[in-house]
CSV table of C-alpha atoms (C1' of nucleotides) in Angstrom, one decimal:
chain,number,residue,atom,x,y,z
L,1,MET,CA,7.5,-107.4,-135.3
L,2,ILE,CA,4.6,-107.8,-132.9
L,3,SER,CA,2.1,-110.6,-133.5
L,4,TYR,CA,-0.6,-112.0,-131.3
L,5,THR,CA,-1.4,-114.9,-133.6
L,6,LEU,CA,-1.5,-118.5,-132.3
L,7,PRO,CA,0.5,-120.7,-134.6
L,8,ALA,CA,-1.7,-123.0,-136.7
L,9,ASP,CA,0.2,-126.1,-135.6
L,10,TRP,CA,-0.4,-125.5,-131.9
L,11,PRO,CA,0.2,-128.9,-130.2
L,12,THR,CA,-2.4,-130.9,-128.3
L,13,ASP,CA,-0.2,-133.6,-126.9
L,14,GLU,CA,3.0,-133.8,-124.9
L,15,LYS,CA,5.2,-135.2,-127.6
L,16,ALA,CA,4.2,-132.5,-130.1
L,17,ALA,CA,4.6,-129.9,-127.4
L,18,ARG,CA,8.2,-130.9,-126.6
L,19,ALA,CA,9.0,-130.7,-130.3
L,20,VAL,CA,7.6,-127.2,-130.5
L,21,GLN,CA,9.7,-126.2,-127.5
L,22,ASP,CA,12.9,-127.6,-129.1
L,23,GLU,CA,12.2,-125.6,-132.2
L,24,LEU,CA,11.3,-122.3,-130.6
L,25,ARG,CA,13.8,-122.3,-127.7
L,26,THR,CA,16.5,-121.3,-130.1
L,27,ARG,CA,14.8,-118.0,-130.9
L,28,VAL,CA,15.0,-116.6,-127.3
L,29,VAL,CA,16.9,-113.4,-127.3
L,30,VAL,CA,18.9,-112.8,-124.1
L,31,ASP,CA,21.4,-110.2,-125.3
L,32,GLU,CA,19.1,-107.2,-125.2
L,33,PRO,CA,19.0,-105.2,-122.0
L,34,GLY,CA,15.2,-104.5,-122.4
L,35,PRO,CA,13.2,-101.5,-121.5
L,36,PRO,CA,14.6,-99.3,-118.7
L,37,PRO,CA,12.7,-99.6,-115.4
L,38,GLY,CA,10.2,-96.9,-114.8
L,39,THR,CA,9.6,-96.0,-118.4
L,40,GLY,CA,6.8,-96.9,-120.8
L,41,HIS,CA,4.4,-99.7,-119.9
L,42,VAL,CA,4.6,-102.9,-117.9
L,43,THR,CA,1.9,-105.5,-118.5
L,44,GLY,CA,0.8,-108.1,-116.1
L,45,VAL,CA,-0.6,-111.4,-117.3
L,46,ASP,CA,-2.4,-114.2,-115.4
L,47,VAL,CA,-5.0,-116.9,-115.8
L,48,ALA,CA,-7.5,-118.7,-113.7
L,49,TYR,CA,-9.1,-122.1,-114.2
L,50,ASP,CA,-12.4,-123.9,-113.8
L,51,ASP,CA,-11.3,-127.5,-113.8
L,52,GLU,CA,-14.9,-128.7,-113.7
L,53,ARG,CA,-15.7,-127.2,-117.1
L,54,ASP,CA,-12.2,-126.9,-118.6
L,55,ILE,CA,-12.6,-123.2,-118.8
L,56,VAL,CA,-9.7,-120.8,-118.6
L,57,ALA,CA,-9.9,-117.0,-118.1
L,58,ALA,CA,-6.9,-114.8,-119.0
L,59,ALA,CA,-6.3,-111.2,-118.0
L,60,VAL,CA,-3.8,-108.6,-119.2
L,61,VAL,CA,-3.3,-105.4,-117.3
L,62,VAL,CA,-1.2,-102.6,-118.8
L,63,LEU,CA,0.4,-100.3,-116.1
L,64,ASP,CA,2.2,-97.1,-116.4
L,65,ALA,CA,5.7,-98.2,-115.4
L,66,ALA,CA,6.5,-94.9,-113.5
L,67,THR,CA,3.3,-94.6,-111.5
L,68,LEU,CA,1.9,-98.2,-111.6
L,69,ASP,CA,-1.4,-96.7,-112.5
L,70,VAL,CA,-3.7,-98.9,-114.7
L,71,VAL,CA,-3.6,-97.8,-118.4
L,72,GLU,CA,-5.8,-100.5,-119.9
L,73,GLU,CA,-7.2,-103.9,-119.2
L,74,ALA,CA,-8.4,-106.8,-121.3
L,75,THR,CA,-9.7,-110.4,-120.7
L,76,ALA,CA,-10.5,-113.5,-122.7
L,77,VAL,CA,-12.2,-116.7,-121.8
L,78,GLY,CA,-11.5,-120.0,-123.5
L,79,THR,CA,-11.3,-123.8,-123.3
L,80,VAL,CA,-8.4,-125.5,-121.7
L,81,ALA,CA,-6.9,-127.6,-124.4
L,82,PHE,CA,-3.9,-129.0,-122.5
L,83,SER,CA,-3.6,-130.6,-119.1
L,84,TYR,CA,-1.1,-129.4,-116.6
L,85,VAL,CA,2.2,-130.9,-117.1
L,86,PRO,CA,5.2,-129.4,-115.3
L,87,GLY,CA,7.4,-127.9,-117.9
L,88,LEU,CA,4.6,-127.5,-120.4
L,89,LEU,CA,2.5,-124.8,-118.7
L,90,ALA,CA,2.7,-122.5,-121.7
L,91,PHE,CA,0.6,-124.8,-123.8
L,92,ARG,CA,-2.2,-124.5,-121.3
L,93,GLU,CA,-2.2,-120.7,-120.9
L,94,ILE,CA,-0.9,-119.0,-124.0
L,95,PRO,CA,-3.8,-119.5,-126.4
L,96,THR,CA,-6.2,-117.5,-124.2
L,97,VAL,CA,-3.5,-115.0,-123.2
L,98,LEU,CA,-2.9,-114.2,-126.9
L,99,THR,CA,-6.7,-113.6,-127.3
L,100,ALA,CA,-6.6,-111.1,-124.4
L,101,LEU,CA,-3.5,-109.4,-125.8
L,102,ARG,CA,-5.2,-109.0,-129.1
L,103,ARG,CA,-8.0,-106.9,-127.4
L,104,LEU,CA,-5.5,-104.4,-126.2
L,105,THR,CA,-5.0,-101.1,-127.9
L,106,ALA,CA,-2.0,-99.9,-125.8
L,107,ASP,CA,1.5,-101.0,-126.3
L,108,PRO,CA,2.2,-103.7,-123.7
L,109,GLY,CA,5.8,-102.7,-123.2
L,110,LEU,CA,7.4,-105.3,-120.9
L,111,VAL,CA,5.2,-108.3,-120.2
L,112,VAL,CA,5.4,-109.8,-116.7
L,113,CYS,CA,4.2,-113.4,-116.5
L,114,ASP,CA,3.2,-115.4,-113.4
L,115,GLY,CA,5.7,-118.2,-113.8
L,116,TYR,CA,9.1,-118.7,-115.4
L,117,GLY,CA,11.1,-117.5,-118.5
L,118,VAL,CA,14.4,-119.2,-119.1
L,119,ALA,CA,14.3,-120.8,-115.6
L,120,HIS,CA,13.0,-123.9,-117.1
L,121,PRO,CA,14.3,-127.5,-117.7
L,122,ARG,CA,14.6,-126.6,-121.5
L,123,ARG,CA,15.2,-122.9,-120.9
L,124,PHE,CA,11.8,-122.1,-122.4
L,125,GLY,CA,9.2,-121.4,-119.8
L,126,LEU,CA,5.9,-119.6,-120.2
L,127,ALA,CA,7.4,-116.1,-120.4
L,128,SER,CA,10.0,-117.0,-122.9
L,129,HIS,CA,7.5,-118.8,-125.0
L,130,LEU,CA,5.1,-115.9,-125.0
L,131,GLY,CA,8.0,-113.6,-125.9
L,132,VAL,CA,9.2,-115.6,-128.8
L,133,LEU,CA,5.6,-115.9,-130.2
L,134,THR,CA,4.8,-112.2,-129.9
L,135,GLY,CA,8.1,-110.5,-130.2
L,136,LEU,CA,7.4,-108.6,-127.0
L,137,ALA,CA,9.9,-108.2,-124.1
L,138,THR,CA,8.9,-110.6,-121.4
L,139,MET,CA,10.0,-111.8,-118.0
L,140,GLY,CA,8.7,-114.2,-115.4
L,141,ILE,CA,8.1,-113.9,-111.6
L,142,ALA,CA,7.2,-117.1,-109.9
L,143,LYS,CA,6.1,-117.8,-106.3
L,144,ASN,CA,8.0,-121.1,-106.1
L,145,PRO,CA,11.5,-122.3,-107.1
L,146,PHE,CA,10.2,-125.2,-109.3
L,147,THR,CA,13.0,-127.8,-109.4
L,148,PHE,CA,15.8,-125.3,-109.0
L,149,ALA,CA,18.2,-124.8,-106.0
L,150,TYR,CA,18.9,-121.5,-104.2
L,151,GLU,CA,20.2,-120.2,-100.9
L,152,ALA,CA,18.0,-117.9,-99.0
L,153,PRO,CA,18.8,-114.2,-99.8
L,154,ALA,CA,19.7,-111.8,-97.0
L,155,ALA,CA,16.7,-110.4,-95.1
L,156,PRO,CA,16.6,-106.8,-96.5
L,157,ARG,CA,14.3,-106.0,-99.5
L,158,GLY,CA,16.4,-106.1,-102.7
L,159,SER,CA,18.7,-108.9,-101.6
L,160,ALA,CA,19.0,-111.7,-104.1
L,161,SER,CA,20.7,-115.0,-104.6
L,162,PRO,CA,21.1,-117.1,-107.8
L,163,LEU,CA,18.5,-119.7,-108.8
L,164,LEU,CA,20.6,-122.6,-109.9
L,165,ASP,CA,20.2,-125.4,-112.4
L,166,GLY,CA,23.4,-127.2,-111.5
L,167,THR,CA,26.0,-124.5,-111.7
L,168,GLU,CA,24.0,-122.4,-114.2
L,169,GLU,CA,22.2,-119.3,-112.9
L,170,VAL,CA,18.8,-119.5,-114.6
L,171,GLY,CA,17.1,-116.9,-112.5
L,172,ARG,CA,17.3,-115.2,-109.1
L,173,ALA,CA,15.6,-115.5,-105.8
L,174,LEU,CA,14.7,-111.9,-105.0
L,175,ARG,CA,13.5,-110.5,-101.7
L,176,THR,CA,10.8,-108.0,-102.5
L,177,ARG,CA,9.7,-107.6,-98.8
L,178,GLU,CA,11.9,-107.5,-95.8
L,179,GLY,CA,12.1,-111.0,-94.1
L,180,VAL,CA,9.4,-112.4,-96.4
L,181,LYS,CA,9.8,-115.4,-98.7
L,182,PRO,CA,11.5,-114.3,-102.0
L,183,VAL,CA,10.0,-114.4,-105.5
L,184,PHE,CA,11.8,-116.2,-108.3
L,185,VAL,CA,12.7,-113.9,-111.2
L,186,SER,CA,13.9,-115.0,-114.6
L,187,ALA,CA,14.4,-113.3,-118.0
L,188,GLY,CA,11.8,-114.3,-120.6
L,189,HIS,CA,12.8,-112.7,-124.0
L,190,ARG,CA,14.6,-109.5,-124.9
L,191,VAL,CA,15.5,-108.6,-121.3
L,192,THR,CA,18.4,-109.2,-119.1
L,193,LEU,CA,18.2,-111.0,-115.7
L,194,ASP,CA,19.6,-107.9,-114.0
L,195,ASN,CA,17.0,-105.7,-115.7
L,196,ALA,CA,14.2,-108.1,-114.9
L,197,CYS,CA,15.2,-107.9,-111.2
L,198,ALA,CA,15.2,-104.1,-111.3
L,199,HIS,CA,11.7,-104.2,-112.8
L,200,ALA,CA,10.6,-106.7,-110.2
L,201,LEU,CA,11.7,-104.3,-107.4
L,202,ARG,CA,9.9,-101.3,-108.9
L,203,LEU,CA,6.7,-103.4,-109.2
L,204,THR,CA,6.8,-104.3,-105.5
L,205,PRO,CA,6.5,-101.1,-103.5
L,206,ARG,CA,4.1,-102.7,-101.1
L,207,TYR,CA,3.6,-106.4,-101.5
L,208,ARG,CA,5.7,-109.5,-102.1
L,209,LEU,CA,4.1,-110.1,-105.5
L,210,PRO,CA,4.3,-107.4,-108.2
L,211,GLU,CA,1.4,-105.0,-108.8
L,212,SER,CA,1.2,-106.3,-112.4
L,213,THR,CA,0.4,-109.9,-111.4
L,214,ARG,CA,-1.8,-108.9,-108.4
L,215,ARG,CA,-3.9,-106.8,-110.8
L,216,ALA,CA,-4.0,-109.5,-113.5
L,217,ASP,CA,-4.8,-112.1,-110.9
L,218,ALA,CA,-7.8,-110.2,-109.5
L,219,LEU,CA,-9.1,-109.5,-113.1
L,220,CYS,CA,-8.9,-113.0,-114.4
L,221,ARG,CA,-10.7,-114.3,-111.3
L,222,SER,CA,-13.6,-112.0,-111.8
L,223,ALA,CA,-13.6,-112.8,-115.5
L,224,LEU,CA,-13.9,-116.5,-114.6
L,225,ARG,CA,-16.7,-115.9,-112.2
L,226,GLU,CA,-18.5,-113.9,-114.8
L,227,ALA,CA,-18.1,-116.6,-117.4
L,228,THR,CA,-19.0,-119.4,-114.9
L,229,GLY,CA,-21.2,-118.1,-112.2
K,1,DG,C1',11.1,-147.5,-112.3
K,2,DC,C1',9.6,-143.8,-108.7
K,3,DG,C1',8.8,-139.3,-107.0
K,4,DA,C1',9.0,-134.1,-107.8
K,5,DC,C1',7.3,-130.6,-110.3
K,6,DA,C1',5.9,-123.0,-112.6
K,7,DG,C1',0.2,-122.5,-112.7
I,1,DA,C1',-4.3,-123.6,-110.1
I,2,DT,C1',-8.2,-125.0,-106.6
I,3,DC,C1',-10.9,-126.6,-102.2
I,4,DT,C1',-11.8,-122.7,-97.8
I,5,DT,C1',-13.5,-119.3,-91.8
I,6,DG,C1',-12.1,-116.7,-88.9
I,7,DT,C1',-8.7,-113.8,-87.4
I,8,DC,C1',-4.6,-110.9,-86.3
I,9,DG,C1',-2.6,-106.5,-87.9
I,10,DC,C1',-1.8,-101.9,-90.3
DNA sequence: GCGACAG
DNA sequence: ATCTTGTCGC
């Protein structure tokens, strides 16, 4: 069941947020392969902030998974109700992201977030949180390894190495461009890590970062400029 | 206790 | 995330 509704008891402080994480983290589904790469839709999600006025702009961009052409776009502007705390990013971004998703008429398909899924201290990063709340298949692609360890993947595009929390592989450092710093992929909800990496490669025919997040990044920035000035 | 720390 | 010019390269 797909729902873009923000829970009524959305937390506003760290303690409540951690309690919410502990309750929802048990609902993450990791035994579904997820949509096959190149089929259906892939939706990029990103947000931009104006720290001066506590404003946040979210953008969702639906792409045709086969051609990477834009199918539909939507934005939303809201108030930041949670400060940045590493590990609690979801509480800062999700409210406005849900509003943007609500404005979509197309099926989002697989949602690609700018950040982590289960590669998270509590195995419940932004992508997993969004997945559990909506029921959508989600994954995360981050630009930094957060607190996790990894060995540099081989130079060729497509090379990967495990992203480790101790001895547990929580994600993968994936080389999307030859000889360029890898991106950090993790499963969010209802997708496999292997499948998430396959999607990540299909989304990066030209740049290090996936087309989905590049598109969403550009859109949320312009939405923020429009809302601010 | 202190520093690090996705965006 | 954000503050920020010019510049090298395809």
